[in-house]
GROMACS .gro file of C-alpha atoms in nm:
model
  154
    1MET     CA    1   6.177  -0.941  -6.850
    2HIS     CA    2   5.885  -1.069  -7.062
    3TRP     CA    3   5.572  -1.263  -6.969
    4SER     CA    4   5.204  -1.302  -7.048
    5GLY     CA    5   4.928  -1.333  -6.793
    6ALA     CA    6   4.953  -1.153  -6.461
    7LYS     CA    7   5.235  -1.110  -6.208
    8ASN     CA    8   5.296  -0.908  -5.893
    9LEU     CA    9   5.622  -0.719  -5.946
   10THR     CA   10   5.821  -0.457  -5.753
   11ILE     CA   11   6.029  -0.155  -5.856
   12ARG     CA   12   6.239   0.077  -5.651
   13VAL     CA   13   6.119   0.434  -5.608
   14GLY     CA   14   6.354   0.642  -5.411
   15ASN     CA   15   6.454   0.429  -5.114
   16ARG     CA   16   6.140   0.210  -5.115
   17GLU     CA   17   6.036  -0.106  -5.299
   18ARG     CA   18   5.692  -0.052  -5.446
   19THR     CA   19   5.457  -0.336  -5.553
   20PHE     CA   20   5.226  -0.352  -5.855
   21ARG     CA   21   5.035  -0.615  -6.055
   22LEU     CA   22   5.097  -0.622  -6.429
   23SER     CA   23   4.850  -0.802  -6.649
   24SER     CA   24   4.909  -0.866  -7.018
   25PRO     CA   25   4.685  -1.036  -7.276
   26TRP     CA   26   4.979  -1.098  -7.500
   27ALA     CA   27   5.240  -1.370  -7.527
   28GLU     CA   28   5.605  -1.281  -7.514
   29ARG     CA   29   5.837  -1.227  -7.810
   30PRO     CA   30   6.209  -1.225  -7.753
   31CYS     CA   31   6.385  -0.892  -7.794
   32PRO     CA   32   6.721  -0.867  -7.964
   33PRO     CA   33   6.993  -0.666  -7.790
   34GLY     CA   34   6.981  -0.292  -7.834
   35PRO     CA   35   6.683  -0.060  -7.868
   36HIS     CA   36   6.339  -0.224  -7.858
   37SER     CA   37   6.120  -0.229  -8.173
   38PHE     CA   38   5.757  -0.304  -8.230
   39THR     CA   39   5.842  -0.672  -8.301
   40CYS     CA   40   5.971  -0.772  -7.964
   41GLY     CA   41   5.863  -0.763  -7.598
   42VAL     CA   42   5.514  -0.811  -7.482
   43GLY     CA   43   5.235  -0.689  -7.702
   44PRO     CA   44   5.037  -0.766  -8.014
   45PRO     CA   45   5.243  -0.849  -8.324
   46ASN     CA   46   5.384  -0.544  -8.501
   47ALA     CA   47   5.187  -0.299  -8.290
   48THR     CA   48   5.165  -0.134  -7.960
   49SER     CA   49   4.887  -0.167  -7.701
   50PRO     CA   50   4.722   0.088  -7.467
   51LEU     CA   51   4.792   0.078  -7.095
   52VAL     CA   52   4.548   0.144  -6.806
   53LEU     CA   53   4.670   0.217  -6.451
   54TYR     CA   54   4.411   0.157  -6.180
   55TRP     CA   55   4.471   0.321  -5.843
   56HIS     CA   56   4.266   0.160  -5.562
   57GLY     CA   57   4.090   0.357  -5.285
   58CYS     CA   58   4.215   0.395  -4.930
   59ASN     CA   59   4.111   0.074  -4.756
   60GLY     CA   60   4.235  -0.218  -4.554
   61HIS     CA   61   4.065  -0.506  -4.729
   62LEU     CA   62   4.333  -0.777  -4.761
   63PRO     CA   63   4.458  -0.917  -4.997
   64LEU     CA   64   4.425  -0.555  -5.128
   65LEU     CA   65   4.500  -0.611  -5.498
   66SER     CA   66   4.272  -0.910  -5.525
   67TYR     CA   67   3.995  -0.738  -5.350
   68ASN     CA   68   4.012  -0.425  -5.565
   69LEU     CA   69   4.042  -0.611  -5.893
   70ALA     CA   70   3.735  -0.818  -5.797
   71ILE     CA   71   3.521  -0.513  -5.723
   72SER     CA   72   3.647  -0.293  -6.007
   73LYS     CA   73   3.665  -0.550  -6.296
   74VAL     CA   74   3.928  -0.314  -6.451
   75GLU     CA   75   4.170  -0.594  -6.526
   76ASP     CA   76   3.914  -0.813  -6.692
   77VAL     CA   77   3.791  -0.533  -6.920
   78ALA     CA   78   4.144  -0.415  -7.003
   79LEU     CA   79   4.252  -0.768  -7.102
   80ASP     CA   80   3.935  -0.820  -7.309
   81LEU     CA   81   4.016  -0.501  -7.503
   82GLY     CA   82   4.384  -0.598  -7.548
   83TYR     CA   83   4.520  -0.340  -7.298
   84PHE     CA   84   4.797  -0.386  -7.053
   85ALA     CA   85   4.672  -0.325  -6.697
   86ILE     CA   86   4.887  -0.208  -6.405
   87THR     CA   87   4.738  -0.201  -6.060
   88PRO     CA   88   4.979  -0.037  -5.804
   89LEU     CA   89   4.963  -0.109  -5.434
   90GLY     CA   90   4.938   0.180  -5.198
   91THR     CA   91   5.139   0.215  -4.874
   92GLY     CA   92   5.013   0.183  -4.517
   93ALA     CA   93   4.883   0.507  -4.378
   94PHE     CA   94   4.984   0.445  -4.024
   95GLY     CA   95   5.311   0.262  -4.024
   96GLY     CA   96   5.176  -0.031  -4.226
   97GLY     CA   97   4.864  -0.095  -4.017
   98GLY     CA   98   4.512   0.003  -4.111
   99ASP     CA   99   4.430   0.142  -4.440
  100TYR     CA  100   4.653   0.139  -4.759
  101GLY     CA  101   4.636   0.426  -5.009
  102TRP     CA  102   4.792   0.723  -5.168
  103ASN     CA  103   4.931   1.068  -5.084
  104ALA     CA  104   4.774   1.297  -5.343
  105ASP     CA  105   4.656   1.655  -5.370
  106GLY     CA  106   4.664   1.721  -4.997
  107ILE     CA  107   4.509   1.392  -4.897
  108ARG     CA  108   4.737   1.154  -4.700
  109CYS     CA  109   4.619   0.798  -4.694
  110GLY     CA  110   4.966   0.651  -4.762
  111ALA     CA  111   5.278   0.631  -4.557
  112LEU     CA  112   5.437   0.957  -4.447
  113GLY     CA  113   5.689   1.093  -4.687
  114VAL     CA  114   5.599   0.860  -4.980
  115ASP     CA  115   5.579   1.030  -5.318
  116ASP     CA  116   5.312   0.855  -5.515
  117PHE     CA  117   5.361   1.081  -5.819
  118ALA     CA  118   5.716   0.946  -5.845
  119PHE     CA  119   5.569   0.597  -5.829
  120PHE     CA  120   5.353   0.687  -6.128
  121GLU     CA  121   5.662   0.815  -6.322
  122ALA     CA  122   5.853   0.498  -6.234
  123LEU     CA  123   5.564   0.284  -6.360
  124LEU     CA  124   5.556   0.480  -6.690
  125ALA     CA  125   5.931   0.436  -6.723
  126PHE     CA  126   5.892   0.061  -6.669
  127ALA     CA  127   5.615   0.040  -6.929
  128ARG     CA  128   5.823   0.232  -7.177
  129ARG     CA  129   6.123   0.014  -7.120
  130GLU     CA  130   5.960  -0.340  -7.085
  131LEU     CA  131   5.632  -0.339  -7.272
  132CYS     CA  132   5.512  -0.254  -7.623
  133VAL     CA  133   5.291   0.027  -7.497
  134ASP     CA  134   5.141   0.299  -7.710
  135MET     CA  135   5.251   0.586  -7.484
  136ARG     CA  136   4.982   0.818  -7.649
  137ARG     CA  137   4.724   0.586  -7.504
  138VAL     CA  138   4.804   0.557  -7.135
  139TYR     CA  139   4.502   0.594  -6.908
  140SER     CA  140   4.493   0.656  -6.537
  141ILE     CA  141   4.176   0.574  -6.342
  142GLY     CA  142   4.110   0.548  -5.972
  143PHE     CA  143   3.853   0.486  -5.701
  144SER     CA  144   3.820   0.723  -5.405
  145THR     CA  145   4.170   0.841  -5.307
  146GLY     CA  146   4.296   0.668  -5.623
  147ALA     CA  147   4.072   0.907  -5.814
  148PHE     CA  148   4.236   1.199  -5.624
  149LEU     CA  149   4.577   1.067  -5.732
  150THR     CA  150   4.459   1.035  -6.096
  151TYR     CA  151   4.335   1.395  -6.079
  152GLY     CA  152   4.681   1.503  -5.958
  153ILE     CA  153   4.855   1.306  -6.235
  154ALA     CA  154   4.635   1.477  -6.494
   0.00000   0.00000   0.00000
């Protein structure tokens, strides 16, 4: 799975499909079968790129990802710097209605029973497998409850 630009994608975490937006400033390069090398996938030629994950706050502004990317400018800055950007989508706090957010460090703004730390781990595994990411330069940032989740990740 290789692309350039931005796409909304899903991955399975436990028994739930989770949504995130992936943005890449780089064009694709086909990967040969077998282990990936620095010369294939999505990333700058013969190098890896940093990754920034931006966790939105607890809110109900829809469309949620578009709203949060517009106010944060994280995606624009990351792409200008040559970073990959992943913007995950939280779960509905009250059965899908109302606010969307995260369950982190004693704060519940996501759906009951959802493990957002497992979502983070799944996103890292995705980046390691599908992108040419410098895993020593992965940054997690957040707004409001997204910042609480970032604190818990650290």
